[in-house]
Amino acid sequence: MALFKSMDNLEDGKKQVVNSEATEKVKCLIIGSGPAGYTAAIYAARANLSPVMYEGMEPGGQLTTTTEVENFPGYPDGVTGPEMMEDLKKQAERFGTDIRFGLATASDLSKRPFKVTIDGNKNVEAESLIIATGATAKYLGLESEEKFKGQGVSACATCDGFFYKGKDVAVVGGGDTAAEEATYLAGIVNKVYLIVRKDYMRASKVMVERVMNTPNLEVLFEHTTKEIVGDMSGVTGVLLTNAKGEEVKKDIHGFFVAIGHKPNSDIFKDYLETDDVGYIITDPGSTKTKVDGVFACGDVMDSHYRQAVTAAGSGCKAAMDTERFLGAL
Ligand code: NDP
């Protein structure tokens, strides 16, 4: 009889490893399947570490929600996010990675082998663990936002800004990311509206100055987003509410959400060092966490670059760090 607990405990952040008879032992376990996870898998498989990967809730990661990727080296004509992830998956499988559908729901990293619970009902015991669970962009939660995701609504200006060359766009958020995305977009598009809910921006002084000194960037303080409007072609405008409660409409083709990211580190953070937001802290220049044998790569440990290519690079490092760790045992 399998003795596993219910998944109720997933809600409260105190996720516990289940007592389960269904335990499997693996040498190298990779959690997460974005560019970091797949690259770690390619390197680990080629190093004969027999990696087992659990893909997580969103197989392929954040890139599967974008359309065209034009800045990943090696694709001179661009590639769609889902196609690129499929290519990476095939490459990882070609060298023998065992890729499985499943979500890591709890962990016990207090000693080796590390225990990771999958889907609340199966334990995997791992000699080494690579965490590549990524980060999830926060969205406003509007129905219209969901409807136009990938068709004008984006959470990454570096990824999608180019498609709005010469057009008008809006960015929502008042932090450094919003300021950075808005000024980046201003260099590409015709006009940027920056929608800030308060009467000031939380971004650093230097970034606020840059925003204010960008001629084709207009900050709409004390405005909130009511609805994103569009048609078959995608986004055509945004309805806002100003401080007086009046409705304001702006004609735009791109709506960029920059209200922060949430790193997917919840199930590991009782054991690892994280920053205030939850990004896993690794040794400088390495993927080593504070637990020997546990490595973190990609957006779950990188709040700054957040690019597919930088995530892939850190996935490579994580596999090499793992190989050295296992080799030294
Ligand atoms: P932040 O949490 O700093 O800012 C989020 C912004 O989004 C805030 O202005 C917040 O408004 C706004 N916001 C949140 N929810 C909503 C909502 N529902 N509707 C409207 N607005 C909303 O996130 P960032 O991603 O900007 O930055 C994260 C960290 O990374 C920060 O420490 C930042 O300094 C750092 N960073 C540094 C960079 C650099 O140094 N170049 C570049 C990018 C990020 P409010 O202020 O009202 O709460």
mmCIF file of C-alpha atoms in Angstrom, residues 19-329:
data_model
loop_
_atom_site.group_PDB
_atom_site.id
_atom_site.type_symbol
_atom_site.label_atom_id
_atom_site.label_comp_id
_atom_site.label_asym_id
_atom_site.label_seq_id
_atom_site.Cartn_x
_atom_site.Cartn_y
_atom_site.Cartn_z
ATOM 1 C CA ASN A 19 5.900 8.833 2.643
ATOM 2 C CA SER A 20 5.747 6.704 -0.414
ATOM 3 C CA GLU A 21 6.766 3.187 -1.277
ATOM 4 C CA ALA A 22 7.216 4.291 -4.871
ATOM 5 C CA THR A 23 10.790 5.551 -4.593
ATOM 6 C CA GLU A 24 13.273 5.515 -7.439
ATOM 7 C CA LYS A 25 17.022 6.163 -7.207
ATOM 8 C CA VAL A 26 18.770 8.314 -9.832
ATOM 9 C CA LYS A 27 22.269 9.682 -10.249
ATOM 10 C CA CYS A 28 21.382 13.093 -11.649
ATOM 11 C CA LEU A 29 17.923 14.603 -11.360
ATOM 12 C CA ILE A 30 16.994 17.713 -13.327
ATOM 13 C CA ILE A 31 13.874 19.633 -12.398
ATOM 14 C CA GLY A 32 12.564 21.998 -15.066
ATOM 15 C CA SER A 33 12.635 22.032 -18.838
ATOM 16 C CA GLY A 34 13.436 25.471 -20.178
ATOM 17 C CA PRO A 35 16.699 26.272 -21.992
ATOM 18 C CA ALA A 36 18.620 25.824 -18.710
ATOM 19 C CA GLY A 37 17.179 22.390 -17.931
ATOM 20 C CA TYR A 38 17.539 21.027 -21.470
ATOM 21 C CA THR A 39 21.100 22.294 -21.818
ATOM 22 C CA ALA A 40 21.994 20.764 -18.448
ATOM 23 C CA ALA A 41 20.436 17.518 -19.699
ATOM 24 C CA ILE A 42 22.428 17.534 -22.960
ATOM 25 C CA TYR A 43 25.709 18.001 -21.095
ATOM 26 C CA ALA A 44 24.847 15.585 -18.284
ATOM 27 C CA ALA A 45 23.744 12.872 -20.716
ATOM 28 C CA ARG A 46 26.900 13.241 -22.798
ATOM 29 C CA ALA A 47 28.911 12.929 -19.568
ATOM 30 C CA ASN A 48 27.191 9.598 -18.835
ATOM 31 C CA LEU A 49 25.343 10.896 -15.783
ATOM 32 C CA SER A 50 22.098 9.210 -16.946
ATOM 33 C CA PRO A 51 20.000 12.294 -16.195
ATOM 34 C CA VAL A 52 16.322 12.025 -15.405
ATOM 35 C CA MET A 53 14.339 15.196 -16.076
ATOM 36 C CA TYR A 54 10.904 16.196 -14.861
ATOM 37 C CA GLU A 55 9.470 18.801 -17.177
ATOM 38 C CA GLY A 56 7.243 20.652 -14.737
ATOM 39 C CA MET A 57 3.960 22.427 -15.147
ATOM 40 C CA GLU A 58 4.893 24.191 -18.379
ATOM 41 C CA PRO A 59 7.063 21.817 -20.459
ATOM 42 C CA GLY A 60 9.582 23.938 -22.360
ATOM 43 C CA GLY A 61 9.254 26.825 -19.918
ATOM 44 C CA GLN A 62 8.472 30.487 -20.529
ATOM 45 C CA LEU A 63 9.655 30.463 -24.142
ATOM 46 C CA THR A 64 6.740 28.282 -25.124
ATOM 47 C CA THR A 65 4.523 31.306 -24.490
ATOM 48 C CA THR A 66 6.430 33.555 -26.887
ATOM 49 C CA THR A 67 6.131 33.528 -30.641
ATOM 50 C CA GLU A 68 9.264 34.256 -32.634
ATOM 51 C CA VAL A 69 12.721 34.003 -31.031
ATOM 52 C CA GLU A 70 15.250 35.975 -33.057
ATOM 53 C CA ASN A 71 18.083 36.453 -30.604
ATOM 54 C CA PHE A 72 19.126 32.869 -29.856
ATOM 55 C CA PRO A 73 22.404 32.231 -31.696
ATOM 56 C CA GLY A 74 22.269 29.591 -34.404
ATOM 57 C CA TYR A 75 18.840 30.418 -35.824
ATOM 58 C CA PRO A 76 19.606 33.001 -38.533
ATOM 59 C CA ASP A 77 15.967 33.117 -39.687
ATOM 60 C CA GLY A 78 14.496 33.038 -36.176
ATOM 61 C CA VAL A 79 12.501 30.213 -34.658
ATOM 62 C CA THR A 80 9.317 30.001 -32.624
ATOM 63 C CA GLY A 81 9.717 29.438 -28.874
ATOM 64 C CA PRO A 82 7.888 26.065 -28.948
ATOM 65 C CA GLU A 83 9.982 24.858 -31.937
ATOM 66 C CA MET A 84 13.219 25.787 -30.234
ATOM 67 C CA MET A 85 12.185 23.963 -27.063
ATOM 68 C CA GLU A 86 11.239 20.909 -29.143
ATOM 69 C CA ASP A 87 14.715 20.999 -30.761
ATOM 70 C CA LEU A 88 16.379 21.228 -27.350
ATOM 71 C CA LYS A 89 14.256 18.373 -26.052
ATOM 72 C CA LYS A 90 15.168 16.147 -29.021
ATOM 73 C CA GLN A 91 18.832 16.946 -28.517
ATOM 74 C CA ALA A 92 18.634 16.020 -24.826
ATOM 75 C CA GLU A 93 16.803 12.784 -25.691
ATOM 76 C CA ARG A 94 19.294 11.914 -28.413
ATOM 77 C CA PHE A 95 21.988 11.441 -25.756
ATOM 78 C CA GLY A 96 19.716 9.422 -23.504
ATOM 79 C CA THR A 97 18.047 11.886 -21.108
ATOM 80 C CA ASP A 98 14.988 10.284 -19.565
ATOM 81 C CA ILE A 99 12.439 13.097 -19.924
ATOM 82 C CA ARG A 100 9.202 12.720 -18.029
ATOM 83 C CA PHE A 101 6.051 14.692 -17.567
ATOM 84 C CA GLY A 102 5.612 15.562 -13.903
ATOM 85 C CA LEU A 103 5.749 18.374 -11.392
ATOM 86 C CA ALA A 104 8.114 18.457 -8.414
ATOM 87 C CA THR A 105 5.861 19.176 -5.454
ATOM 88 C CA ALA A 106 8.179 18.842 -2.424
ATOM 89 C CA SER A 107 11.811 18.276 -1.548
ATOM 90 C CA ASP A 108 14.034 17.162 1.284
ATOM 91 C CA LEU A 109 17.577 18.376 0.704
ATOM 92 C CA SER A 110 18.716 17.865 4.296
ATOM 93 C CA LYS A 111 20.953 14.956 3.309
ATOM 94 C CA ARG A 112 21.989 12.901 0.320
ATOM 95 C CA PRO A 113 20.442 11.229 -1.500
ATOM 96 C CA PHE A 114 18.112 14.198 -1.951
ATOM 97 C CA LYS A 115 14.435 13.397 -2.017
ATOM 98 C CA VAL A 116 12.100 15.061 -4.486
ATOM 99 C CA THR A 117 8.408 14.274 -4.592
ATOM 100 C CA ILE A 118 6.771 14.227 -8.002
ATOM 101 C CA ASP A 119 3.084 15.049 -8.444
ATOM 102 C CA GLY A 120 2.578 14.585 -4.712
ATOM 103 C CA ASN A 121 2.762 10.802 -4.899
ATOM 104 C CA LYS A 122 6.173 9.524 -5.935
ATOM 105 C CA ASN A 123 9.627 10.060 -4.470
ATOM 106 C CA VAL A 124 12.814 10.209 -6.464
ATOM 107 C CA GLU A 125 16.113 9.896 -4.576
ATOM 108 C CA ALA A 126 18.924 11.721 -6.313
ATOM 109 C CA GLU A 127 22.683 11.647 -5.839
ATOM 110 C CA SER A 128 22.779 15.110 -7.393
ATOM 111 C CA LEU A 129 20.117 17.671 -8.210
ATOM 112 C CA ILE A 130 19.966 20.394 -10.845
ATOM 113 C CA ILE A 131 17.243 22.971 -10.224
ATOM 114 C CA ALA A 132 16.143 24.653 -13.444
ATOM 115 C CA THR A 133 12.605 25.569 -12.491
ATOM 116 C CA GLY A 134 12.739 29.081 -13.940
ATOM 117 C CA ALA A 135 10.673 32.063 -12.959
ATOM 118 C CA THR A 136 7.150 33.019 -13.791
ATOM 119 C CA ALA A 137 6.356 36.515 -14.994
ATOM 120 C CA LYS A 138 3.585 38.102 -13.015
ATOM 121 C CA TYR A 139 0.577 39.262 -14.985
ATOM 122 C CA LEU A 140 -2.243 41.613 -14.018
ATOM 123 C CA GLY A 141 -4.818 38.839 -14.062
ATOM 124 C CA LEU A 142 -7.215 40.365 -16.583
ATOM 125 C CA GLU A 143 -9.217 38.097 -18.850
ATOM 126 C CA SER A 144 -8.348 40.222 -21.898
ATOM 127 C CA GLU A 145 -4.659 39.957 -21.000
ATOM 128 C CA GLU A 146 -4.889 36.169 -21.081
ATOM 129 C CA LYS A 147 -6.759 36.299 -24.403
ATOM 130 C CA PHE A 148 -4.041 38.307 -26.180
ATOM 131 C CA LYS A 149 -0.970 36.596 -24.671
ATOM 132 C CA GLY A 150 1.428 36.013 -27.568
ATOM 133 C CA GLN A 151 -0.731 38.260 -29.792
ATOM 134 C CA GLY A 152 0.335 41.628 -28.474
ATOM 135 C CA VAL A 153 0.599 40.914 -24.752
ATOM 136 C CA SER A 154 4.114 40.026 -23.658
ATOM 137 C CA ALA A 155 6.234 39.987 -20.509
ATOM 138 C CA CYS A 156 9.560 40.367 -22.316
ATOM 139 C CA ALA A 157 10.489 43.465 -24.312
ATOM 140 C CA THR A 158 13.890 42.076 -25.324
ATOM 141 C CA CYS A 159 12.153 39.021 -26.789
ATOM 142 C CA ASP A 160 9.208 40.674 -28.519
ATOM 143 C CA GLY A 161 9.922 44.413 -28.821
ATOM 144 C CA PHE A 162 11.251 44.193 -32.353
ATOM 145 C CA PHE A 163 7.834 43.105 -33.685
ATOM 146 C CA TYR A 164 6.439 46.535 -32.796
ATOM 147 C CA LYS A 165 8.965 48.593 -34.758
ATOM 148 C CA GLY A 166 7.426 51.960 -35.629
ATOM 149 C CA LYS A 167 4.213 51.245 -33.665
ATOM 150 C CA ASP A 168 2.831 52.482 -30.327
ATOM 151 C CA VAL A 169 3.050 50.246 -27.249
ATOM 152 C CA ALA A 170 2.376 50.377 -23.506
ATOM 153 C CA VAL A 171 4.399 49.044 -20.598
ATOM 154 C CA VAL A 172 2.824 48.528 -17.184
ATOM 155 C CA GLY A 173 4.888 48.703 -13.982
ATOM 156 C CA GLY A 174 6.904 51.235 -12.039
ATOM 157 C CA GLY A 175 10.027 49.301 -11.051
ATOM 158 C CA ASP A 176 13.451 48.953 -12.663
ATOM 159 C CA THR A 177 12.253 46.271 -15.069
ATOM 160 C CA ALA A 178 9.424 48.465 -16.364
ATOM 161 C CA ALA A 179 11.802 51.420 -16.684
ATOM 162 C CA GLU A 180 14.351 49.296 -18.514
ATOM 163 C CA GLU A 181 11.787 47.703 -20.823
ATOM 164 C CA ALA A 182 10.151 51.061 -21.582
ATOM 165 C CA THR A 183 13.435 52.770 -22.489
ATOM 166 C CA TYR A 184 14.535 49.736 -24.519
ATOM 167 C CA LEU A 185 11.250 49.770 -26.437
ATOM 168 C CA ALA A 186 11.478 53.539 -26.987
ATOM 169 C CA GLY A 187 14.537 52.880 -29.137
ATOM 170 C CA ILE A 188 12.516 50.615 -31.433
ATOM 171 C CA VAL A 189 8.893 51.726 -31.474
ATOM 172 C CA ASN A 190 7.181 55.029 -32.297
ATOM 173 C CA LYS A 191 5.814 55.788 -28.823
ATOM 174 C CA VAL A 192 5.743 54.130 -25.405
ATOM 175 C CA TYR A 193 3.154 54.777 -22.699
ATOM 176 C CA LEU A 194 4.404 53.729 -19.275
ATOM 177 C CA ILE A 195 1.446 52.930 -17.023
ATOM 178 C CA VAL A 196 2.300 53.463 -13.335
ATOM 179 C CA ARG A 197 -0.337 52.870 -10.692
ATOM 180 C CA LYS A 198 1.105 55.245 -8.077
ATOM 181 C CA ASP A 199 2.095 58.902 -8.422
ATOM 182 C CA TYR A 200 5.772 57.923 -8.364
ATOM 183 C CA MET A 201 7.973 55.163 -9.720
ATOM 184 C CA ARG A 202 9.683 52.638 -7.493
ATOM 185 C CA ALA A 203 12.597 52.317 -9.952
ATOM 186 C CA SER A 204 16.073 53.607 -9.080
ATOM 187 C CA LYS A 205 16.713 57.339 -9.532
ATOM 188 C CA VAL A 206 18.971 56.862 -12.525
ATOM 189 C CA MET A 207 16.347 54.745 -14.312
ATOM 190 C CA VAL A 208 13.570 57.230 -13.527
ATOM 191 C CA GLU A 209 15.730 60.023 -14.969
ATOM 192 C CA ARG A 210 16.325 57.969 -18.093
ATOM 193 C CA VAL A 211 12.585 57.420 -18.462
ATOM 194 C CA MET A 212 11.828 61.118 -18.011
ATOM 195 C CA ASN A 213 14.493 62.110 -20.534
ATOM 196 C CA THR A 214 13.257 59.802 -23.273
ATOM 197 C CA PRO A 215 11.240 61.993 -25.645
ATOM 198 C CA ASN A 216 8.939 59.317 -27.105
ATOM 199 C CA LEU A 217 8.087 57.866 -23.682
ATOM 200 C CA GLU A 218 5.073 59.236 -21.808
ATOM 201 C CA VAL A 219 4.516 58.225 -18.174
ATOM 202 C CA LEU A 220 0.873 57.920 -17.159
ATOM 203 C CA PHE A 221 1.038 58.163 -13.369
ATOM 204 C CA GLU A 222 -1.919 57.007 -11.285
ATOM 205 C CA HIS A 223 -3.373 54.993 -14.124
ATOM 206 C CA THR A 224 -4.545 51.421 -13.865
ATOM 207 C CA THR A 225 -5.338 48.997 -16.653
ATOM 208 C CA LYS A 226 -8.989 48.154 -17.046
ATOM 209 C CA GLU A 227 -8.937 46.131 -20.217
ATOM 210 C CA ILE A 228 -6.833 45.302 -23.232
ATOM 211 C CA VAL A 229 -8.792 45.544 -26.443
ATOM 212 C CA GLY A 230 -8.116 43.941 -29.801
ATOM 213 C CA ASP A 231 -9.376 41.974 -32.744
ATOM 214 C CA MET A 232 -8.261 39.032 -34.918
ATOM 215 C CA SER A 233 -4.992 40.843 -35.685
ATOM 216 C CA GLY A 234 -4.112 41.124 -31.970
ATOM 217 C CA VAL A 235 -4.006 44.045 -29.544
ATOM 218 C CA THR A 236 -5.314 47.388 -30.839
ATOM 219 C CA GLY A 237 -5.647 49.400 -27.645
ATOM 220 C CA VAL A 238 -5.842 49.614 -23.876
ATOM 221 C CA LEU A 239 -8.503 51.067 -21.601
ATOM 222 C CA LEU A 240 -7.144 52.750 -18.497
ATOM 223 C CA THR A 241 -8.646 54.411 -15.465
ATOM 224 C CA ASN A 242 -7.014 57.628 -14.265
ATOM 225 C CA ALA A 243 -6.815 59.103 -10.738
ATOM 226 C CA LYS A 244 -10.183 60.862 -11.191
ATOM 227 C CA GLY A 245 -11.800 57.561 -12.093
ATOM 228 C CA GLU A 246 -12.184 58.552 -15.742
ATOM 229 C CA GLU A 247 -11.658 56.090 -18.558
ATOM 230 C CA VAL A 248 -8.742 56.792 -20.891
ATOM 231 C CA LYS A 249 -8.137 54.894 -24.148
ATOM 232 C CA LYS A 250 -4.777 54.580 -25.858
ATOM 233 C CA ASP A 251 -4.309 53.011 -29.278
ATOM 234 C CA ILE A 252 -1.435 50.557 -29.027
ATOM 235 C CA HIS A 253 -0.327 47.304 -30.641
ATOM 236 C CA GLY A 254 1.888 45.885 -27.907
ATOM 237 C CA PHE A 255 1.161 45.629 -24.183
ATOM 238 C CA PHE A 256 4.185 44.738 -22.065
ATOM 239 C CA VAL A 257 3.680 43.609 -18.493
ATOM 240 C CA ALA A 258 6.670 44.373 -16.260
ATOM 241 C CA ILE A 259 5.358 44.029 -12.722
ATOM 242 C CA GLY A 260 7.920 41.526 -11.503
ATOM 243 C CA HIS A 261 8.773 37.833 -11.700
ATOM 244 C CA LYS A 262 8.364 35.036 -9.211
ATOM 245 C CA PRO A 263 11.195 32.502 -9.170
ATOM 246 C CA ASN A 264 9.893 28.944 -8.825
ATOM 247 C CA SER A 265 11.951 28.067 -5.769
ATOM 248 C CA ASP A 266 9.249 27.552 -3.136
ATOM 249 C CA ILE A 267 9.757 23.832 -2.651
ATOM 250 C CA PHE A 268 13.526 24.192 -2.177
ATOM 251 C CA LYS A 269 13.845 27.360 -0.157
ATOM 252 C CA ASP A 270 13.782 25.738 3.283
ATOM 253 C CA TYR A 271 17.166 24.238 2.436
ATOM 254 C CA LEU A 272 18.823 26.778 0.123
ATOM 255 C CA GLU A 273 19.772 30.404 0.436
ATOM 256 C CA THR A 274 17.476 32.729 -1.500
ATOM 257 C CA ASP A 275 17.186 36.500 -1.799
ATOM 258 C CA ASP A 276 14.125 38.459 -0.623
ATOM 259 C CA VAL A 277 12.187 37.665 -3.780
ATOM 260 C CA GLY A 278 13.117 33.955 -3.758
ATOM 261 C CA TYR A 279 15.934 33.776 -6.332
ATOM 262 C CA ILE A 280 18.321 30.970 -5.341
ATOM 263 C CA ILE A 281 21.740 32.289 -4.381
ATOM 264 C CA THR A 282 24.695 30.436 -5.880
ATOM 265 C CA ASP A 283 28.445 30.860 -5.420
ATOM 266 C CA PRO A 284 29.675 33.711 -7.641
ATOM 267 C CA GLY A 285 30.468 32.466 -11.155
ATOM 268 C CA SER A 286 29.173 28.982 -10.351
ATOM 269 C CA THR A 287 25.882 27.103 -10.059
ATOM 270 C CA LYS A 288 26.724 25.661 -6.625
ATOM 271 C CA THR A 289 24.129 26.297 -3.946
ATOM 272 C CA LYS A 290 24.780 26.128 -0.243
ATOM 273 C CA VAL A 291 23.968 22.388 -0.295
ATOM 274 C CA ASP A 292 26.755 20.234 -1.755
ATOM 275 C CA GLY A 293 25.407 18.341 -4.765
ATOM 276 C CA VAL A 294 22.529 20.752 -5.462
ATOM 277 C CA PHE A 295 23.021 23.138 -8.370
ATOM 278 C CA ALA A 296 20.759 25.894 -9.686
ATOM 279 C CA CYS A 297 20.698 27.359 -13.178
ATOM 280 C CA GLY A 298 18.606 29.651 -15.368
ATOM 281 C CA ASP A 299 15.979 32.122 -14.262
ATOM 282 C CA VAL A 300 15.440 30.558 -10.826
ATOM 283 C CA MET A 301 18.865 31.972 -9.853
ATOM 284 C CA ASP A 302 19.206 34.892 -12.268
ATOM 285 C CA SER A 303 17.044 37.955 -11.716
ATOM 286 C CA HIS A 304 19.140 40.091 -14.002
ATOM 287 C CA TYR A 305 19.723 38.682 -17.503
ATOM 288 C CA ARG A 306 16.745 36.317 -17.873
ATOM 289 C CA GLN A 307 17.558 35.394 -21.485
ATOM 290 C CA ALA A 308 17.270 31.966 -23.122
ATOM 291 C CA VAL A 309 20.916 32.049 -24.089
ATOM 292 C CA THR A 310 22.141 33.000 -20.609
ATOM 293 C CA ALA A 311 19.907 30.316 -19.091
ATOM 294 C CA ALA A 312 21.326 27.743 -21.527
ATOM 295 C CA GLY A 313 24.861 28.826 -20.561
ATOM 296 C CA SER A 314 24.159 28.345 -16.877
ATOM 297 C CA GLY A 315 22.544 24.954 -17.591
ATOM 298 C CA CYS A 316 25.813 23.887 -19.177
ATOM 299 C CA LYS A 317 27.708 25.085 -16.102
ATOM 300 C CA ALA A 318 25.320 23.202 -13.776
ATOM 301 C CA ALA A 319 25.929 19.911 -15.603
ATOM 302 C CA MET A 320 29.695 20.444 -15.529
ATOM 303 C CA ASP A 321 29.574 21.330 -11.817
ATOM 304 C CA THR A 322 27.489 18.176 -11.216
ATOM 305 C CA GLU A 323 29.909 15.998 -13.150
ATOM 306 C CA ARG A 324 32.811 17.303 -11.047
ATOM 307 C CA PHE A 325 30.830 16.788 -7.840
ATOM 308 C CA LEU A 326 29.901 13.193 -8.674
ATOM 309 C CA GLY A 327 33.411 12.464 -9.936
ATOM 310 C CA ALA A 328 34.904 13.578 -6.626
ATOM 311 C CA LEU A 329 32.692 11.319 -4.479
#
